[in-house]
Amino acid sequence: MYLEPCSRAGGRAATDRARLRAVREELLAKRSAEIGGMFARITPHYDLLNRILSLGRDVRWRREVADRVSRIAPGRALDICTGTGDLALALPASHPTYGSDFCLPMLVRARDKATRSGRKLPVFAADALRMPIGDGALGVVTVAFGIRNFENLEYGLRELARVLRPGGTLLALEFSRPRGPLAPLLGWWMRHVPARVGRLVSGDPEAYAYLTESAQSFPEGRELCGVLERVGMRPLEATSVTGGVATLYVAVKPRPTGDREEEG
C-alpha cells in the first residue's frame, strides 16, 4: 500500500503505485547512501553523541517510552532507526520486540548489546521508507531520534502507519528546539558542543554538525502533528521534555468506523 485510497480502480491504483515507487526510489538515491555512510562512521561514538545532545537525559526519555509501551500491551513491537538498540532493549521483554536500521554497523552493535544483556532482540536491515513488513502487522512502532533522518518525512510516516494495525500506537522521540527561560543556553549547547566533541573523539565533526543542524531545522509540535494527520494517524500528544530539548509524539492508527475496541 502506498498513497492511493482503497476506493480507486485497480488499473489507476497500479499506475499510481508505480509512479510513487519511482519517485520514492529517486528520493532515496539522493541522500540515503550518504547518511548511511555517515552513521557507519560515527557508530563507535553514537551513544556518546546522544548523551551530549540530550545533556545526559536520553536514558530517562527512553525509559518513559518503554513505560508507555508496557501499558499498551502491544503484541509485536518494532523499533525503527534502532541504531545501537538502546530503545529496543528498554522495551518490555514480555512482548516480541524487533529492531531495524539501514546502517549495518549500528545493527552489529545492537546485536552485541542484546547478547551481553541476555535479551533476545531480532534485528534486520531496512529503510524506514520501504519496510519488508506486511500491512497491519505491528501493535507498536517506536523511534528515537530517527524520523528527522527520513529521506521524505511524509512517505516515512505513511509507511509507519501502514505497518501498524488499526488501533496501533506510534511513539516517536525526537530532538526539538528548546523553549522557556533556559532556551538560549540549551540552544547554544545543541548548536556548538556536539560538533566540537565530535572533532575531539572521532575526527568527524561534519557528521556531528549534521545531526545537530537537522535537529534544529526539523518540523516539530503542531507542524509534525499535522503531518501525522495527513498520513492517516491520530495524534494524541506532543510532550516537550527537558525544556524542549526533545519532544515525545504519541499517535494512534484509527480503527475502522464501528470498531469500539480500545485503541492501543
Short mmCIF file of C-alpha atoms in Angstrom, two decimals:
data_model
loop_
_atom_site.label_atom_id
_atom_site.label_comp_id
_atom_site.label_asym_id
_atom_site.label_seq_id
_atom_site.Cartn_x
_atom_site.Cartn_y
_atom_site.Cartn_z
CA MET A 1 0.00 0.00 0.00
CA TYR A 2 1.30 3.43 -0.88
CA LEU A 3 -0.80 6.60 -1.06
CA GLU A 4 -3.85 5.59 -3.09
CA PRO A 5 -7.30 5.41 -1.48
CA CYS A 6 -8.78 1.92 -1.40
CA SER A 7 -11.73 3.05 -3.47
CA ARG A 8 -9.65 3.66 -6.61
CA ALA A 9 -9.99 1.36 -9.57
CA GLY A 10 -7.32 -1.32 -9.85
CA GLY A 11 -5.66 -0.05 -13.03
CA ARG A 12 -5.36 3.51 -11.84
CA ALA A 13 -4.17 2.37 -8.41
CA ALA A 14 -1.45 0.24 -10.01
CA THR A 15 -0.32 3.20 -12.10
CA ASP A 16 -0.17 5.43 -9.05
CA ARG A 17 1.76 2.82 -7.09
CA ALA A 18 4.34 2.57 -9.87
CA ARG A 19 4.64 6.35 -10.12
CA LEU A 20 5.03 6.81 -6.37
CA ARG A 21 7.52 3.96 -6.17
CA ALA A 22 9.65 5.62 -8.86
CA VAL A 23 9.53 8.96 -7.04
CA ARG A 24 10.49 7.33 -3.76
CA GLU A 25 13.41 5.44 -5.31
CA GLU A 26 14.69 8.69 -6.78
CA LEU A 27 14.47 10.38 -3.40
CA LEU A 28 16.24 7.53 -1.66
CA ALA A 29 19.10 7.58 -4.15
CA LYS A 30 19.88 11.19 -3.37
CA ARG A 31 20.73 11.00 0.32
CA SER A 32 20.27 7.58 1.87
CA ALA A 33 23.71 6.25 0.95
CA GLU A 34 25.36 9.43 2.19
CA ILE A 35 23.50 9.42 5.50
CA GLY A 36 24.04 5.69 5.96
CA GLY A 37 27.76 6.15 5.45
CA MET A 38 27.81 8.97 7.98
CA PHE A 39 26.13 6.83 10.63
CA ALA A 40 28.54 3.99 9.89
CA ARG A 41 31.47 6.32 10.54
CA ILE A 42 30.15 7.52 13.89
CA THR A 43 28.84 4.17 15.17
CA PRO A 44 31.60 3.80 17.81
CA HIS A 45 30.68 7.18 19.29
CA TYR A 46 26.93 7.27 18.60
CA ASP A 47 25.85 6.61 22.18
CA LEU A 48 28.15 9.37 23.38
CA LEU A 49 26.61 11.76 20.86
CA ASN A 50 23.12 11.09 22.21
CA ARG A 51 24.33 11.67 25.77
CA ILE A 52 25.80 15.02 24.70
CA LEU A 53 22.84 16.23 22.63
CA SER A 54 20.39 15.30 25.39
CA LEU A 55 22.50 16.59 28.28
CA GLY A 56 22.51 13.05 29.60
CA ARG A 57 18.70 12.81 29.70
CA ASP A 58 18.09 10.45 26.79
CA VAL A 59 18.20 7.37 29.04
CA ARG A 60 15.31 8.76 31.08
CA TRP A 61 13.40 9.69 27.93
CA ARG A 62 13.70 6.15 26.59
CA ARG A 63 12.53 4.79 29.93
CA GLU A 64 9.40 6.92 29.60
CA VAL A 65 8.71 5.48 26.15
CA ALA A 66 9.24 1.96 27.50
CA ASP A 67 6.85 2.60 30.40
CA ARG A 68 4.16 3.72 27.97
CA VAL A 69 4.66 0.68 25.77
CA SER A 70 4.31 -1.59 28.80
CA ARG A 71 0.89 -0.07 29.49
CA ILE A 72 -0.25 -0.63 25.91
CA ALA A 73 0.48 -4.40 25.83
CA PRO A 74 1.23 -4.15 22.14
CA GLY A 75 1.82 -7.68 20.94
CA ARG A 76 4.63 -7.24 18.41
CA ALA A 77 6.69 -4.04 18.61
CA LEU A 78 9.24 -2.66 16.18
CA ASP A 79 11.86 -0.05 16.99
CA ILE A 80 12.84 1.54 13.70
CA CYS A 81 16.06 3.50 13.22
CA THR A 82 17.10 1.44 16.20
CA GLY A 83 20.75 2.48 15.99
CA THR A 84 22.70 0.67 18.67
CA GLY A 85 19.49 -0.74 20.16
CA ASP A 86 19.11 1.33 23.32
CA LEU A 87 15.37 1.92 22.95
CA ALA A 88 14.57 -1.56 21.65
CA LEU A 89 16.38 -3.10 24.62
CA ALA A 90 14.50 -0.81 27.01
CA LEU A 91 11.10 -2.01 25.76
CA PRO A 92 9.28 -4.68 27.81
CA ALA A 93 10.75 -8.14 27.34
CA SER A 94 7.28 -9.64 27.80
CA HIS A 95 6.36 -8.79 24.19
CA PRO A 96 8.17 -9.69 20.96
CA THR A 97 10.39 -6.75 20.01
CA TYR A 98 12.36 -6.22 16.83
CA GLY A 99 14.87 -3.61 15.75
CA SER A 100 15.56 -2.27 12.27
CA ASP A 101 18.04 0.17 10.81
CA PHE A 102 19.63 0.86 7.44
CA CYS A 103 23.12 1.09 8.92
CA LEU A 104 24.70 -2.35 9.32
CA PRO A 105 27.46 -1.32 11.77
CA MET A 106 24.75 0.07 14.07
CA LEU A 107 22.85 -3.23 13.91
CA VAL A 108 26.01 -5.19 14.75
CA ARG A 109 26.44 -3.08 17.86
CA ALA A 110 22.75 -3.51 18.77
CA ARG A 111 23.06 -7.28 18.41
CA ASP A 112 26.17 -7.33 20.58
CA LYS A 113 24.42 -5.29 23.27
CA ALA A 114 21.50 -7.71 23.24
CA THR A 115 23.83 -10.68 23.55
CA ARG A 116 25.66 -9.15 26.50
CA SER A 117 22.38 -8.34 28.25
CA GLY A 118 20.92 -11.79 27.67
CA ARG A 119 17.98 -10.22 25.83
CA LYS A 120 16.52 -11.67 22.64
CA LEU A 121 16.38 -8.89 20.07
CA PRO A 122 16.00 -9.89 16.41
CA VAL A 123 17.35 -7.12 14.18
CA PHE A 124 17.18 -6.61 10.44
CA ALA A 125 18.40 -4.11 7.88
CA ALA A 126 15.68 -1.99 6.27
CA ASP A 127 14.98 1.52 5.14
CA ALA A 128 12.08 3.08 7.02
CA LEU A 129 10.53 4.23 3.75
CA ARG A 130 10.17 0.67 2.42
CA MET A 131 9.98 -1.84 5.21
CA PRO A 132 9.67 -5.58 4.47
CA ILE A 133 6.65 -5.90 6.75
CA GLY A 134 3.03 -6.65 5.96
CA ASP A 135 0.19 -4.21 6.38
CA GLY A 136 -1.09 -4.01 9.96
CA ALA A 137 1.50 -6.43 11.35
CA LEU A 138 2.53 -4.46 14.44
CA GLY A 139 0.89 -3.19 17.61
CA VAL A 140 3.52 -0.57 18.37
CA VAL A 141 6.22 1.24 16.44
CA THR A 142 8.83 3.25 18.33
CA VAL A 143 11.56 5.51 17.01
CA ALA A 144 14.08 7.62 18.90
CA PHE A 145 15.95 10.42 17.12
CA GLY A 146 15.33 8.86 13.72
CA ILE A 147 12.41 10.42 11.86
CA ARG A 148 14.33 13.60 11.12
CA ASN A 149 16.67 11.48 9.00
CA PHE A 150 13.88 10.18 6.77
CA GLU A 151 14.56 10.91 3.12
CA ASN A 152 10.95 12.08 2.88
CA LEU A 153 9.13 12.68 6.15
CA GLU A 154 5.60 12.15 4.88
CA TYR A 155 6.44 8.96 3.00
CA GLY A 156 8.26 7.63 6.04
CA LEU A 157 5.42 8.32 8.45
CA ARG A 158 2.94 6.86 5.97
CA GLU A 159 4.99 3.67 5.92
CA LEU A 160 4.87 3.51 9.72
CA ALA A 161 1.11 3.92 9.58
CA ARG A 162 0.90 1.11 7.02
CA VAL A 163 2.63 -1.49 9.21
CA LEU A 164 0.60 -0.61 12.31
CA ARG A 165 -2.62 -2.50 12.93
CA PRO A 166 -5.80 -0.43 13.43
CA GLY A 167 -5.61 0.86 16.98
CA GLY A 168 -1.81 0.52 16.98
CA THR A 169 0.41 3.18 18.50
CA LEU A 170 3.38 5.17 17.25
CA LEU A 171 5.73 6.67 19.85
CA ALA A 172 8.37 8.96 18.36
CA LEU A 173 11.03 10.69 20.42
CA GLU A 174 12.80 13.46 18.55
CA PHE A 175 15.06 16.39 19.27
CA SER A 176 13.39 19.79 19.04
CA ARG A 177 14.16 23.44 19.65
CA PRO A 178 14.38 24.40 23.34
CA ARG A 179 11.72 26.62 24.89
CA GLY A 180 11.47 28.62 28.09
CA PRO A 181 13.95 30.56 30.22
CA LEU A 182 16.84 28.19 29.52
CA ALA A 183 16.27 28.13 25.75
CA PRO A 184 19.27 30.36 24.87
CA LEU A 185 21.67 28.23 26.90
CA LEU A 186 20.23 24.92 25.73
CA GLY A 187 20.17 26.10 22.14
CA TRP A 188 23.80 27.19 22.32
CA TRP A 189 24.74 23.79 23.73
CA MET A 190 22.99 21.88 20.94
CA ARG A 191 24.43 24.08 18.20
CA HIS A 192 28.06 24.11 19.31
CA VAL A 193 29.04 21.40 21.78
CA PRO A 194 28.31 18.15 19.85
CA ALA A 195 30.37 19.17 16.79
CA ARG A 196 33.30 20.20 18.97
CA VAL A 197 33.20 16.98 20.94
CA GLY A 198 32.84 15.05 17.68
CA ARG A 199 36.02 16.64 16.40
CA LEU A 200 37.86 15.53 19.54
CA VAL A 201 36.59 11.97 19.87
CA SER A 202 36.09 10.90 16.25
CA GLY A 203 37.74 13.36 13.90
CA ASP A 204 34.40 13.66 12.07
CA PRO A 205 32.87 16.97 13.14
CA GLU A 206 30.80 17.24 9.94
CA ALA A 207 28.68 14.24 10.90
CA TYR A 208 28.01 15.59 14.35
CA ALA A 209 27.25 19.02 12.90
CA TYR A 210 24.71 17.44 10.53
CA LEU A 211 22.89 15.72 13.38
CA THR A 212 22.76 18.95 15.37
CA GLU A 213 21.60 21.06 12.43
CA SER A 214 18.95 18.54 11.42
CA ALA A 215 17.50 18.70 14.93
CA GLN A 216 17.27 22.49 14.70
CA SER A 217 15.52 22.56 11.31
CA PHE A 218 13.12 19.64 11.72
CA PRO A 219 9.31 20.22 11.90
CA GLU A 220 8.05 19.98 15.46
CA GLY A 221 4.97 20.34 17.63
CA ARG A 222 1.79 21.18 15.76
CA GLU A 223 3.57 21.09 12.41
CA LEU A 224 4.66 17.49 12.87
CA CYS A 225 1.25 16.55 14.26
CA GLY A 226 -0.23 17.94 11.05
CA VAL A 227 1.98 15.60 9.00
CA LEU A 228 0.83 12.67 11.15
CA GLU A 229 -2.78 13.57 10.44
CA ARG A 230 -2.12 13.73 6.69
CA VAL A 231 -0.79 10.18 6.68
CA GLY A 232 -3.85 8.86 8.49
CA MET A 233 -2.67 8.84 12.10
CA ARG A 234 -4.46 10.49 15.02
CA PRO A 235 -2.00 12.48 17.17
CA LEU A 236 -2.70 12.21 20.88
CA GLU A 237 0.08 14.33 22.31
CA ALA A 238 3.34 16.15 21.68
CA THR A 239 5.04 16.45 25.05
CA SER A 240 8.19 18.54 25.47
CA VAL A 241 10.86 17.17 27.78
CA THR A 242 13.88 18.82 29.38
CA GLY A 243 12.99 22.34 28.39
CA GLY A 244 12.05 21.38 24.84
CA VAL A 245 15.37 19.71 24.00
CA ALA A 246 13.22 16.81 22.81
CA THR A 247 9.56 16.07 22.19
CA LEU A 248 7.66 12.81 22.60
CA TYR A 249 4.94 12.31 19.99
CA VAL A 250 2.21 9.73 20.52
CA ALA A 251 -0.26 8.88 17.75
CA VAL A 252 -2.64 6.01 17.02
CA LYS A 253 -3.87 4.47 13.80
CA PRO A 254 -7.66 4.86 13.90
CA ARG A 255 -9.85 1.80 13.87
CA PRO A 256 -12.50 1.38 11.19
CA THR A 257 -15.78 3.11 11.94
CA GLY A 258 -17.91 0.98 14.24
CA ASP A 259 -14.99 -0.80 15.93
CA ARG A 260 -15.34 0.22 19.55
CA GLU A 261 -12.42 -1.81 20.89
CA GLU A 262 -9.99 0.26 22.91
CA GLU A 263 -7.10 1.60 20.85
CA GLY A 264 -3.57 0.63 21.83
#
